[in-house]
CSV table of C-alpha atoms (C1' of nucleotides) in Angstrom, one decimal:
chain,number,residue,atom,x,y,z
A,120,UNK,CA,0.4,-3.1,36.0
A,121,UNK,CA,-2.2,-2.5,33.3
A,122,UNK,CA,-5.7,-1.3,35.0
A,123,UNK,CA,-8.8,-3.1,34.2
A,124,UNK,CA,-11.0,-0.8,31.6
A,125,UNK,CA,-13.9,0.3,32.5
A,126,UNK,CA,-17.1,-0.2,29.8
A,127,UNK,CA,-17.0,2.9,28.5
A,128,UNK,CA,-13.0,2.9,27.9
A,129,UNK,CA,-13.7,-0.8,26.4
A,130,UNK,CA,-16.5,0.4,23.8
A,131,UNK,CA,-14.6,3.9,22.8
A,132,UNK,CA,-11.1,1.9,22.3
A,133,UNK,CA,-13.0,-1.1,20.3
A,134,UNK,CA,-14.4,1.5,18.1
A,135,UNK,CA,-11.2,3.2,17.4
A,136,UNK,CA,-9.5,-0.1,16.4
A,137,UNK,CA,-12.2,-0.9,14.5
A,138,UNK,CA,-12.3,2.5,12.4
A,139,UNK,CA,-8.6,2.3,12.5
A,140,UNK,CA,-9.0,-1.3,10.7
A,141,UNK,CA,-11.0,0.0,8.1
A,142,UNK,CA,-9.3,3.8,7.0
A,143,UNK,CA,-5.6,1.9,7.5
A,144,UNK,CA,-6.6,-1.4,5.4
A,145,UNK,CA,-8.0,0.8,2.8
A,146,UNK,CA,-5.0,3.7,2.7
A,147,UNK,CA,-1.9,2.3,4.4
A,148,UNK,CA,-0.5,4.2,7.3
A,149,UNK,CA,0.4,7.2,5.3
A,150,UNK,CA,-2.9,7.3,3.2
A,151,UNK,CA,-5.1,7.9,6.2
A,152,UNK,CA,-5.5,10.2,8.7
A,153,UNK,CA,-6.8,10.7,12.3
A,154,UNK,CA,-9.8,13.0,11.2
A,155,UNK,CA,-10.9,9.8,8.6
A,156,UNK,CA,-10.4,7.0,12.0
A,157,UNK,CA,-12.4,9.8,14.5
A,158,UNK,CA,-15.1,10.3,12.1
A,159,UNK,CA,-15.7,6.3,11.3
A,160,UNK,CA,-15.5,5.5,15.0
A,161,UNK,CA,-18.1,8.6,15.9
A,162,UNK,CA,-15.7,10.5,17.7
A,163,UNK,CA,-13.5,14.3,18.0
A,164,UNK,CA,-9.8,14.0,17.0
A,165,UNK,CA,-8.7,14.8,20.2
A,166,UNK,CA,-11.1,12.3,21.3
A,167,UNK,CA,-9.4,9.4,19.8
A,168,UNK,CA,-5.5,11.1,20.8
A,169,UNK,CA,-7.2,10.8,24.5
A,170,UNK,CA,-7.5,7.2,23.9
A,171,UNK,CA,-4.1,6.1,21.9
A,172,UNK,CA,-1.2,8.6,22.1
A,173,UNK,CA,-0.5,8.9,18.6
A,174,UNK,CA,-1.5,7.5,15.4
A,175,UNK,CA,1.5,5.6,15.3
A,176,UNK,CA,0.5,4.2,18.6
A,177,UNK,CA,-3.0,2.7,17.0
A,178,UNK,CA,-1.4,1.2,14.1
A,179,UNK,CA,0.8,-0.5,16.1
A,180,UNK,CA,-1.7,-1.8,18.3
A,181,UNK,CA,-3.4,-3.1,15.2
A,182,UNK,CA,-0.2,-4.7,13.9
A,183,UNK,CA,0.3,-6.1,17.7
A,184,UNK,CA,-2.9,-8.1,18.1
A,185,UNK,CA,-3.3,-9.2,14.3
A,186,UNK,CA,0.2,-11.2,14.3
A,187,UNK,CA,-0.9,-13.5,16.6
A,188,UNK,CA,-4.7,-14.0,15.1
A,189,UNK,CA,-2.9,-14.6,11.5
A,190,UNK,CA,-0.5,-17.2,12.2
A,191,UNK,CA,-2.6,-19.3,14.6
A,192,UNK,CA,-3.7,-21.3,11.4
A,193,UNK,CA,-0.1,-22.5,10.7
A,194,UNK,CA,0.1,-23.0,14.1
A,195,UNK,CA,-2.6,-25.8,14.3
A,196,UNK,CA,-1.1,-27.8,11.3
A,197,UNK,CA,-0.2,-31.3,13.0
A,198,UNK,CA,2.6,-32.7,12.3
A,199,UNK,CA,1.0,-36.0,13.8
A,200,UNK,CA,-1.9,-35.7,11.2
A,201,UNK,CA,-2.3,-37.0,8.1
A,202,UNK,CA,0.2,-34.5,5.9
A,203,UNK,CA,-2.0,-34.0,2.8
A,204,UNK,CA,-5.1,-33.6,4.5
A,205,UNK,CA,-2.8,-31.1,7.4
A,206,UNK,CA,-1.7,-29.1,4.5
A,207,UNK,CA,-4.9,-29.2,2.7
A,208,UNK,CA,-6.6,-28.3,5.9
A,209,UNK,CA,-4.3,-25.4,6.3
A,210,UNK,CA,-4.9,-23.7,3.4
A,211,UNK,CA,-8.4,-23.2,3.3
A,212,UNK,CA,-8.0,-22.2,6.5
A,213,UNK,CA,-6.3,-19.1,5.7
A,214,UNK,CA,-8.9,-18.9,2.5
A,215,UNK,CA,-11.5,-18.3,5.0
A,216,UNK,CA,-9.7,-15.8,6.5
A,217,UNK,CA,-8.9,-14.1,3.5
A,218,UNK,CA,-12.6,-13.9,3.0
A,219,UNK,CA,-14.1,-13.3,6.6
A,220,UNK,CA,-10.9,-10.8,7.5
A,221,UNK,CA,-9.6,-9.2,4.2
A,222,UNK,CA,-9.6,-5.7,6.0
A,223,UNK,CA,-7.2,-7.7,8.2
A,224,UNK,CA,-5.3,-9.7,5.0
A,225,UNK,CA,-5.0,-5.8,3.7
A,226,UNK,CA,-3.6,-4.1,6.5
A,227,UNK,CA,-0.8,-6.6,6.8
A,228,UNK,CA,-0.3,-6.7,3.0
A,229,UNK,CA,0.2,-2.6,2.8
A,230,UNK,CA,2.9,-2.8,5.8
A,231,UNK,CA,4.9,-5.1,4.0
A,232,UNK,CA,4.6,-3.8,0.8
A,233,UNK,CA,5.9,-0.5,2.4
A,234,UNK,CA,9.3,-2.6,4.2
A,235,UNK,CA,6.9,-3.4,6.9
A,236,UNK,CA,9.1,-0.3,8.8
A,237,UNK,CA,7.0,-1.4,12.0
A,238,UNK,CA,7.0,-4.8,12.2
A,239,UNK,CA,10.2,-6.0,10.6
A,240,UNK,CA,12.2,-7.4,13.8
A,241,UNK,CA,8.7,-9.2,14.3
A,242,UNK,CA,8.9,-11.3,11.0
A,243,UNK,CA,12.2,-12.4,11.6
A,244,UNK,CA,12.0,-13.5,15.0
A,245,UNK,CA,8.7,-14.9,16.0
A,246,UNK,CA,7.1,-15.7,12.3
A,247,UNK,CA,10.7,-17.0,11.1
A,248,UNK,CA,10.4,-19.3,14.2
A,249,UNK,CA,7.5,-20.9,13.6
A,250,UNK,CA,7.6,-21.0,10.0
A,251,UNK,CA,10.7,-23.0,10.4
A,252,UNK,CA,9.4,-25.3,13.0
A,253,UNK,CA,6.2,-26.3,10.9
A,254,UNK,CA,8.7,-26.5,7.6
A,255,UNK,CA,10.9,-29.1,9.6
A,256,UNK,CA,7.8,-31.2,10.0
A,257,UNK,CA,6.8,-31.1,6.3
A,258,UNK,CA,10.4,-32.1,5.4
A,259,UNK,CA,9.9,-35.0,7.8
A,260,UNK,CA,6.7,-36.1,5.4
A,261,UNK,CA,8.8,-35.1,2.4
A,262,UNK,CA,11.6,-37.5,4.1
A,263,UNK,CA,9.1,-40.7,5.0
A,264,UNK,CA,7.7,-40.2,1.7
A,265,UNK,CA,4.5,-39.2,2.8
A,266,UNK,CA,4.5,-36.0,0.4
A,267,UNK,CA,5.7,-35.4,-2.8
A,268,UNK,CA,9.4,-33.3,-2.7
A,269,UNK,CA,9.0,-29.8,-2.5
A,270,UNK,CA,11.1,-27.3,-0.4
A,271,UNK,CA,8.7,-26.7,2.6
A,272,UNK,CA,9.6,-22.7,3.3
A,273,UNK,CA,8.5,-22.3,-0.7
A,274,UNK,CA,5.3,-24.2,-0.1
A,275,UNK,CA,4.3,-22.4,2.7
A,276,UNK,CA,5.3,-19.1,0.5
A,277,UNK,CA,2.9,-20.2,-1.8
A,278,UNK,CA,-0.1,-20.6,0.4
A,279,UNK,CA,0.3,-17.7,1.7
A,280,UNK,CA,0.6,-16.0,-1.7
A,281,UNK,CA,-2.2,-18.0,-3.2
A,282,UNK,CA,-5.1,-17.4,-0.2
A,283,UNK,CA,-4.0,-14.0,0.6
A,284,UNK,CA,-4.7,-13.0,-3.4
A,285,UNK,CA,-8.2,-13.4,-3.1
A,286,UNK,CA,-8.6,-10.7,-0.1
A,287,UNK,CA,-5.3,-8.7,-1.0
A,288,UNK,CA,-6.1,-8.1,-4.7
A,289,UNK,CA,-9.6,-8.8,-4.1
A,290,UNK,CA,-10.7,-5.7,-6.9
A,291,UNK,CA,-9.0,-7.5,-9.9
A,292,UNK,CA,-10.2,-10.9,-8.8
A,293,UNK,CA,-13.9,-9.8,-9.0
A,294,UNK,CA,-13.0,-7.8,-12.2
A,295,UNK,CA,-11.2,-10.6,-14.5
A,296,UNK,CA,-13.8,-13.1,-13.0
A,297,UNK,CA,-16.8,-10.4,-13.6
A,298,UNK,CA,-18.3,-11.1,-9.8
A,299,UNK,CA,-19.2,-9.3,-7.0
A,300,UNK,CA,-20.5,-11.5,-4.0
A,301,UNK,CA,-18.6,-14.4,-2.1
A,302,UNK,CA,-19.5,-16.7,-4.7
A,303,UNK,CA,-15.8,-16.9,-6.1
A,304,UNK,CA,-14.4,-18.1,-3.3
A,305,UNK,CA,-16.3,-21.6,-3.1
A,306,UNK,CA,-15.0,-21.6,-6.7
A,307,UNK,CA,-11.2,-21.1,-5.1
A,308,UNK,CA,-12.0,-23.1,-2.4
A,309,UNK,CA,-12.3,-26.0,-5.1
A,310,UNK,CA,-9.3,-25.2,-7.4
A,311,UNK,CA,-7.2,-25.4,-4.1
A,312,UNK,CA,-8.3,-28.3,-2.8
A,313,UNK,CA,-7.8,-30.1,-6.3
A,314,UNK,CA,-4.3,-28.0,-7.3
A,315,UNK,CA,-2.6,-29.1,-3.8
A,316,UNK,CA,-3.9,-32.8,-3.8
A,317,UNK,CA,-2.1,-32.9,-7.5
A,318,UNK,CA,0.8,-31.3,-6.3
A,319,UNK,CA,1.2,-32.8,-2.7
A,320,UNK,CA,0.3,-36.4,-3.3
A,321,UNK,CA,3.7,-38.2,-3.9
B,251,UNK,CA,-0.2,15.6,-33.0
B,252,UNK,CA,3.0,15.2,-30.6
B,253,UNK,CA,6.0,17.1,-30.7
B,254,UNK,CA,9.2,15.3,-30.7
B,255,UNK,CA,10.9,15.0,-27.2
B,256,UNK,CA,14.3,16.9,-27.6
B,257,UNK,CA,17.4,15.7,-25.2
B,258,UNK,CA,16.7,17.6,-22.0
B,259,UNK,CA,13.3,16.7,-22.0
B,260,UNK,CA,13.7,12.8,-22.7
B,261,UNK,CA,16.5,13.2,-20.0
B,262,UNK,CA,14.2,15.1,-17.3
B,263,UNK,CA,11.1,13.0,-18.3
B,264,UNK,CA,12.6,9.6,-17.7
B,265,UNK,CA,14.7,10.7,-14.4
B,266,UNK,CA,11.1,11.9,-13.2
B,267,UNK,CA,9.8,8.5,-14.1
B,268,UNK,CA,12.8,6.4,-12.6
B,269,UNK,CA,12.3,9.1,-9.5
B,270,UNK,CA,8.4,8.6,-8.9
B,271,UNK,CA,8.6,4.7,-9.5
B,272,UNK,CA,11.2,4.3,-6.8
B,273,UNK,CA,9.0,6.4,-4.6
B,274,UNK,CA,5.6,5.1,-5.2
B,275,UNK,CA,6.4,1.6,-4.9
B,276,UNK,CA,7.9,2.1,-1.6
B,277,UNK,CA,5.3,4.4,-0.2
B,278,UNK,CA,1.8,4.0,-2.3
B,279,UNK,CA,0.5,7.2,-4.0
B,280,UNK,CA,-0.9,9.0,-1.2
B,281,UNK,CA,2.5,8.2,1.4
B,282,UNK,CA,4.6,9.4,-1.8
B,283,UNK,CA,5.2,13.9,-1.7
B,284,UNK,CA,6.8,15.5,-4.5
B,285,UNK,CA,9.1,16.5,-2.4
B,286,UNK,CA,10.8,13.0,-2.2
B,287,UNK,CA,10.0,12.8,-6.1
B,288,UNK,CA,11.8,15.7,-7.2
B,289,UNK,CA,14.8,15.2,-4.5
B,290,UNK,CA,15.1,11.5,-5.8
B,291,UNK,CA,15.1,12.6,-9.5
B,292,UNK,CA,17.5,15.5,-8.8
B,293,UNK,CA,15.3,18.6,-9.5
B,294,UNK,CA,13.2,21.1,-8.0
B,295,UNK,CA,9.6,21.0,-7.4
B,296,UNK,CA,8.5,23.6,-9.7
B,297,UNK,CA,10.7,21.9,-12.3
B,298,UNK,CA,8.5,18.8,-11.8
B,299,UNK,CA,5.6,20.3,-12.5
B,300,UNK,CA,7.0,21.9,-15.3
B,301,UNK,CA,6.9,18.6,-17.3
B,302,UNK,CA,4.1,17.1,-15.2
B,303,UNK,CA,1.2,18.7,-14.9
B,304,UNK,CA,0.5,17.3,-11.2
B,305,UNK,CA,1.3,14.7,-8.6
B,306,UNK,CA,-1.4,12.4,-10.4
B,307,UNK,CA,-0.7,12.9,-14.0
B,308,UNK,CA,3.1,11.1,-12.8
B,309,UNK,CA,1.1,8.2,-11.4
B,310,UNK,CA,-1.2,7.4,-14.4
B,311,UNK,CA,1.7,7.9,-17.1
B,312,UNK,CA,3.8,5.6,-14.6
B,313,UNK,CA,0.5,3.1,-14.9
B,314,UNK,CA,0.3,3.6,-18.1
B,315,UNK,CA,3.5,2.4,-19.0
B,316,UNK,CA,3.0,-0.3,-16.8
B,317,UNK,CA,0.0,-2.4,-18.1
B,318,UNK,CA,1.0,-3.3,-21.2
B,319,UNK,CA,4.5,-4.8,-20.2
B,320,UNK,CA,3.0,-6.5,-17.3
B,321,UNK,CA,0.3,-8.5,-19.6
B,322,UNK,CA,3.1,-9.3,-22.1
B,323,UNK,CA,4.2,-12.7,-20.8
B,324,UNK,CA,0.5,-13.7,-20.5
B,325,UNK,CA,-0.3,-12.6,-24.5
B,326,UNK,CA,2.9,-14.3,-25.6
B,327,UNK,CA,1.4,-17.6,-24.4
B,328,UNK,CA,0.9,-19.6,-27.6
B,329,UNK,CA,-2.3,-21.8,-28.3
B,330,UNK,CA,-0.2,-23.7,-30.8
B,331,UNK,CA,2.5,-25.0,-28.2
B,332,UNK,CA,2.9,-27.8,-25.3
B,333,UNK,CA,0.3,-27.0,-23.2
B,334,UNK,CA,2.3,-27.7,-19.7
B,335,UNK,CA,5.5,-26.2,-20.8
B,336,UNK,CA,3.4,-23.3,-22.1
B,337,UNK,CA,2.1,-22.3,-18.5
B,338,UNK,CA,5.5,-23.3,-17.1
B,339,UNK,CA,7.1,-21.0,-19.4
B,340,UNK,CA,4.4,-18.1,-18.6
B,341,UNK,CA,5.4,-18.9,-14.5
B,342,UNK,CA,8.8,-18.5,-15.1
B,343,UNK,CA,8.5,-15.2,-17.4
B,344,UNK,CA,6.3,-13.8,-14.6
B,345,UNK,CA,9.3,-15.2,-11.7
B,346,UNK,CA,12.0,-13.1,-13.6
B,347,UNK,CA,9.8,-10.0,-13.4
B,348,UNK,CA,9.7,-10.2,-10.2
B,349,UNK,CA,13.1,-10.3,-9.7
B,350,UNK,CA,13.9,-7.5,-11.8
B,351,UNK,CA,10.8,-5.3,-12.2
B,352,UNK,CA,10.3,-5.6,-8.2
B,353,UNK,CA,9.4,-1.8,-7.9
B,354,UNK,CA,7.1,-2.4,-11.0
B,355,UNK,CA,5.0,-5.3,-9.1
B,356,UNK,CA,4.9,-3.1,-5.9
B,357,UNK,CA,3.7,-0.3,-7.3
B,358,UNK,CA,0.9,-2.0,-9.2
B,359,UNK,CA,0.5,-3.9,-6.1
B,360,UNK,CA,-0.1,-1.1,-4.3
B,361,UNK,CA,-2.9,0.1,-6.7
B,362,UNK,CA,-4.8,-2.7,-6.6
B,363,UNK,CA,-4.4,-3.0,-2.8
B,364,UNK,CA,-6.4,0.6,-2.3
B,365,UNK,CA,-8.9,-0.4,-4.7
B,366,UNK,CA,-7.3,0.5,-7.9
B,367,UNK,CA,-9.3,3.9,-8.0
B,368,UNK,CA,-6.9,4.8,-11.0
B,369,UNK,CA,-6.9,2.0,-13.2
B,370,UNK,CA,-10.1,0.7,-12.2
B,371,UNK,CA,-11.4,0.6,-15.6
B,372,UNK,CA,-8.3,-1.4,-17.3
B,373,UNK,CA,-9.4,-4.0,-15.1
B,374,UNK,CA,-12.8,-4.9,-16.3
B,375,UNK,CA,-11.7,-3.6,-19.9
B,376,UNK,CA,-8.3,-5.1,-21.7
B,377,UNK,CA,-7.1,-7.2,-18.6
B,378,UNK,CA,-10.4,-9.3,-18.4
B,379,UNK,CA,-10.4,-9.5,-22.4
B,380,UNK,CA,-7.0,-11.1,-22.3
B,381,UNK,CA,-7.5,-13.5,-19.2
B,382,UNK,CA,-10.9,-14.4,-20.9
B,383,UNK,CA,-9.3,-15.2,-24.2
B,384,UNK,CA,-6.0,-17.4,-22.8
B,385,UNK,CA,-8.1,-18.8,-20.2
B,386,UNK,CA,-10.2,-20.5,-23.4
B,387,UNK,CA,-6.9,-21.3,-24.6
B,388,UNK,CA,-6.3,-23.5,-21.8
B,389,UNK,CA,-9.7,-24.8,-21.5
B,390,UNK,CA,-9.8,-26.4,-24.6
B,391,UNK,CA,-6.3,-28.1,-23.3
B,392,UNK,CA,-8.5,-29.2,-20.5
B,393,UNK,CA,-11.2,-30.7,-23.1
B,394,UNK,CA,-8.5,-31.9,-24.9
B,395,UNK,CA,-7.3,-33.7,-22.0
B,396,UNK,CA,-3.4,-32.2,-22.3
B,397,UNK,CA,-3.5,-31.3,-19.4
B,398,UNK,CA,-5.3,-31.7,-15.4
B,399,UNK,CA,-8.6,-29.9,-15.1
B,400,UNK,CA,-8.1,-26.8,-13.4
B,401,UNK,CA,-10.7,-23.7,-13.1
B,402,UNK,CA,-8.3,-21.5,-15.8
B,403,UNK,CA,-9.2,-18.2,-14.2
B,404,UNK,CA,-7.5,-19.1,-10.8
B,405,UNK,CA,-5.1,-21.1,-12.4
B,406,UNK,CA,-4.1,-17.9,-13.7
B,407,UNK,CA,-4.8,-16.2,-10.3
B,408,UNK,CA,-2.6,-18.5,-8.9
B,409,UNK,CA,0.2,-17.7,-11.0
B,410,UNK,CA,0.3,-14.1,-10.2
B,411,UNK,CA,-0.4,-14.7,-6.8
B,412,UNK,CA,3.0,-17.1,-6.5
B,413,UNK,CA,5.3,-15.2,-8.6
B,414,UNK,CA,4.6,-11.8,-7.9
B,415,UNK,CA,4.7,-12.7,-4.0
B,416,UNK,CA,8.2,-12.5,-4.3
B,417,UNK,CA,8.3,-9.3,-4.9
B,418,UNK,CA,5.5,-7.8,-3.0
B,419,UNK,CA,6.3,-9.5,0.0
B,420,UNK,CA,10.6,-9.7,-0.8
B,421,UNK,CA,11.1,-8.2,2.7
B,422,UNK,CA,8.7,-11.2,4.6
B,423,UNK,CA,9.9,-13.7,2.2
B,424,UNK,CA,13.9,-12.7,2.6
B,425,UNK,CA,13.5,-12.4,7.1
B,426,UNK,CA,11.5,-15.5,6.8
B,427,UNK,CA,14.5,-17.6,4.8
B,428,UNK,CA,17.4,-15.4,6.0
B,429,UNK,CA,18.8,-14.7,3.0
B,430,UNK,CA,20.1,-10.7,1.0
B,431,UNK,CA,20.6,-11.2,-2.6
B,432,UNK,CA,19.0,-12.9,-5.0
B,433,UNK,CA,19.6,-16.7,-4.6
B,434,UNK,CA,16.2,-17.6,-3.5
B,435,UNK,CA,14.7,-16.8,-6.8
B,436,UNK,CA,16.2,-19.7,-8.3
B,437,UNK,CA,15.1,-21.5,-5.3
B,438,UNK,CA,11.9,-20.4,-6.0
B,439,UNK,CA,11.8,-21.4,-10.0
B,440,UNK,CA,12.5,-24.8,-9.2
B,441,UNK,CA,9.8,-24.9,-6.9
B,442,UNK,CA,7.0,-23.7,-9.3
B,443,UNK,CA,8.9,-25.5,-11.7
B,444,UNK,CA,8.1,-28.8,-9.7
B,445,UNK,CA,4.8,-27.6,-8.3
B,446,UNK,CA,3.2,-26.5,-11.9
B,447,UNK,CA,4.8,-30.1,-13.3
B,448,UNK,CA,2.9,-31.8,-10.7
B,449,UNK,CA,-0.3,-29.9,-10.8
B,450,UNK,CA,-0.6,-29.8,-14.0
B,451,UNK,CA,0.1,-33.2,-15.9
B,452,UNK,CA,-3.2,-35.3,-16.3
C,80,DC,C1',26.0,38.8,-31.7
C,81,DC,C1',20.7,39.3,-31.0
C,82,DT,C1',16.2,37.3,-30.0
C,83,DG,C1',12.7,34.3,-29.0
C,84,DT,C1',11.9,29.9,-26.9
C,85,DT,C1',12.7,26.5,-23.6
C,86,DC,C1',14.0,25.5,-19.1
C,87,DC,C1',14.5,26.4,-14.2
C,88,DT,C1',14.0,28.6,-9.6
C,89,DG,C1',12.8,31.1,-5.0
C,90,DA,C1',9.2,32.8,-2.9
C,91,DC,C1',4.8,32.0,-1.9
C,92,DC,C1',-0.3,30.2,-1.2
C,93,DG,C1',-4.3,27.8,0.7
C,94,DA,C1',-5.5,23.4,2.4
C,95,DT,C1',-4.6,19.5,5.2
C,96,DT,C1',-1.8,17.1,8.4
C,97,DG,C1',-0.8,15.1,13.3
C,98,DG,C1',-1.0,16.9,17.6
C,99,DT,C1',-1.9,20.2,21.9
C,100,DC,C1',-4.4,22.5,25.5
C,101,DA,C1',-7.5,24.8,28.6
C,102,DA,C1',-12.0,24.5,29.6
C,103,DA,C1',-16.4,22.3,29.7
C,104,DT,C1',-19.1,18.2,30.4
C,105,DT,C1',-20.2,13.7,32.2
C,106,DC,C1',-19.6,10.1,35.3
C,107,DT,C1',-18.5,7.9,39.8
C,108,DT,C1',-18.5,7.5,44.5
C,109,DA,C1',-18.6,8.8,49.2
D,124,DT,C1',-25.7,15.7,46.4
D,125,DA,C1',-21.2,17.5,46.4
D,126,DA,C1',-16.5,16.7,45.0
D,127,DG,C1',-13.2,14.6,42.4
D,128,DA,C1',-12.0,11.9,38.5
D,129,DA,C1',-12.7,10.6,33.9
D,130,DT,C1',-14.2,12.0,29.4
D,131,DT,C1',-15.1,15.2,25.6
D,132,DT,C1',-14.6,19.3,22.9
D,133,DG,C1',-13.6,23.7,20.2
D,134,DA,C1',-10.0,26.4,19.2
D,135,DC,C1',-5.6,26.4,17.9
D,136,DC,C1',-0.6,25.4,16.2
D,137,DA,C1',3.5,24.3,13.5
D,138,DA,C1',4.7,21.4,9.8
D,139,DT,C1',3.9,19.7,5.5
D,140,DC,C1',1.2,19.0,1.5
D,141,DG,C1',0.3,19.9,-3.8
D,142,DG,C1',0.5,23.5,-6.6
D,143,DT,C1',1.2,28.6,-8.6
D,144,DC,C1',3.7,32.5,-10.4
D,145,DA,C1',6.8,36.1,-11.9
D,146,DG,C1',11.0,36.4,-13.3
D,147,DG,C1',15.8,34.7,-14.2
D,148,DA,C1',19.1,31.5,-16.7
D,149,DA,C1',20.3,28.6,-20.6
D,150,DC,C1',19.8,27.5,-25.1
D,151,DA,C1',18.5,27.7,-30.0
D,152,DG,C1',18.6,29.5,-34.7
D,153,DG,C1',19.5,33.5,-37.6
DNA sequence: CCTGTTCCTGACCGATTGGTCAAATTCTTA
DNA sequence: TAAGAATTTGACCAATCGGTCAGGAACAGG
């Protein structure tokens, strides 16, 4: 029976996550540290331990309601659509995610580089799941001919890897390309669009 | 002027180096102690630091090292030859690193995650210099009309992105297609195999 | 064998870490 | 407005961190 939270519980825990989102996305769990979250939220350490047990207990919170958020874009792909345009659709999807929520794209990225030692029983339940329903459909458009052959799980693979790049390694993109605004991601908007209608159309 | 390295020291030093690479790819630079370092490579602390000066001057020699065998696949991509067997050849290259230089990709990964605050520098300096010059290289296949036109800096992107994936994210990719060992790499060269074939042919 | 150099270690240090706690402050509500 | 609950804080703690240092052990060449 979870109590309703009153404004001022509402703001401090917001501000936590929020802090947390930014010191965890930037260090990994290990990297940062309480005293980093409670000073970018505006509050004590003890403060913040008032709020969320542990630090442990924040990441995970983090971890908790960012799953859901992150997969919803695979989980809109229709398999009664048309399947380029679905898969097309999908990708720059998560490409705008990667560039409105990189912090986000990041903090994910870092647990799994690490083993994901927190969320491992999630990916193979739930995300295997789901990734296997949506794969089953794209077989089906592989199978009627709609698509061109390609084994769906290594498809998805690769929009993941590709989209993710632009918010996960987002320093060496706007190095090598010698950038610094959004611009860049119109450009990879574009490159997409053309590299999965070559590589999708049958 | 260098000394020579005699036996013990070319033993220690590499042990360190084989010790701090399995560390700091598992657990990023700040999540990594010397502790763990020293345990892993079989010595004491002190004698760490006996050949090491510190904690960071391990992390930039293991960088170091790192840069110029990462890049080699890329240089070794030859102006002179067929264009789409060319980047297939580079995909491939970069696949098998993956597979066995996982702890390699992870620990650059990891680097570039936080911001690449050590290696900054080699970003904007050698790395850009070499993407620049291949991706005129596979402009002027473009121009030529050899092969589709693609933006060459993400196509290039796009290859890191999709081969090193499977090692940065081995542990999302393996829960996700319930495999252990390594079968799903050759899975996985087909696919780019097929997916590069298709993208790329005019 | 002796001697100087290289290699190695236990004990230790100050700083930082995640976390605790009693007391003070602020808010709510009767 | 008074009492009780919720919120906030400074002071503090044990553990761990990267790193130091004096001295001992092993090794080399003569």
């Amino acid at each position: 029976m979870t109590q309703p939270l009153t404004r001022i519980q509402q703001k401090n825990t917001t501000a936590i996550l929020e802090a947390a989102l930014e010191v965890f996305s930037q260090h990994g769990f290990r990297g940062a540290t309480l005293d980093q979250i409670a000073k970018a939220a505006g509050l004590s350490k003890p403060n913040l331990l008032y709020y969320f047990s542990s630090k442990e207990a924040i990441h995970e919170t983090l971890l908790n309601g960012l799953m859901d958020t992150w997969l919803d874009p695979l989980r809109t792909l229709n398999p009664q659509g048309n399947p380029v345009d679905e898969i097309k659709g999908y990708v720059q999807r998560k490409l705008e995610m990667s560039r409105d929520y990189p912090r986000q794209s990041r903090l994910f990225a870092n647990e799994i580089l690490q083993g994901a030692p927190r969320i491992h029983d999630g990916l193979g339940g739930p995300l295997k799941t789901l990734v296997d329903e949506k794969a089953t459909v794209i077989q089906g458009w592989i199978d009627a001919g709609k698509i061109a052959p390609l084994d769906p799980h290594h498809l998805i693979f690769s929009i993941w890897a590709m989209t993710q790049h632009y918010a996960d390694f987002d320093v060496q993109v706007r190095q090598v390309l010698g950038v610094s605004g959004d611009a860049h991601f119109a450009q990879a908007a574009e490159f997409l669009d053309a590299f999965y209608t070559k590589s999708l159309t049958p």
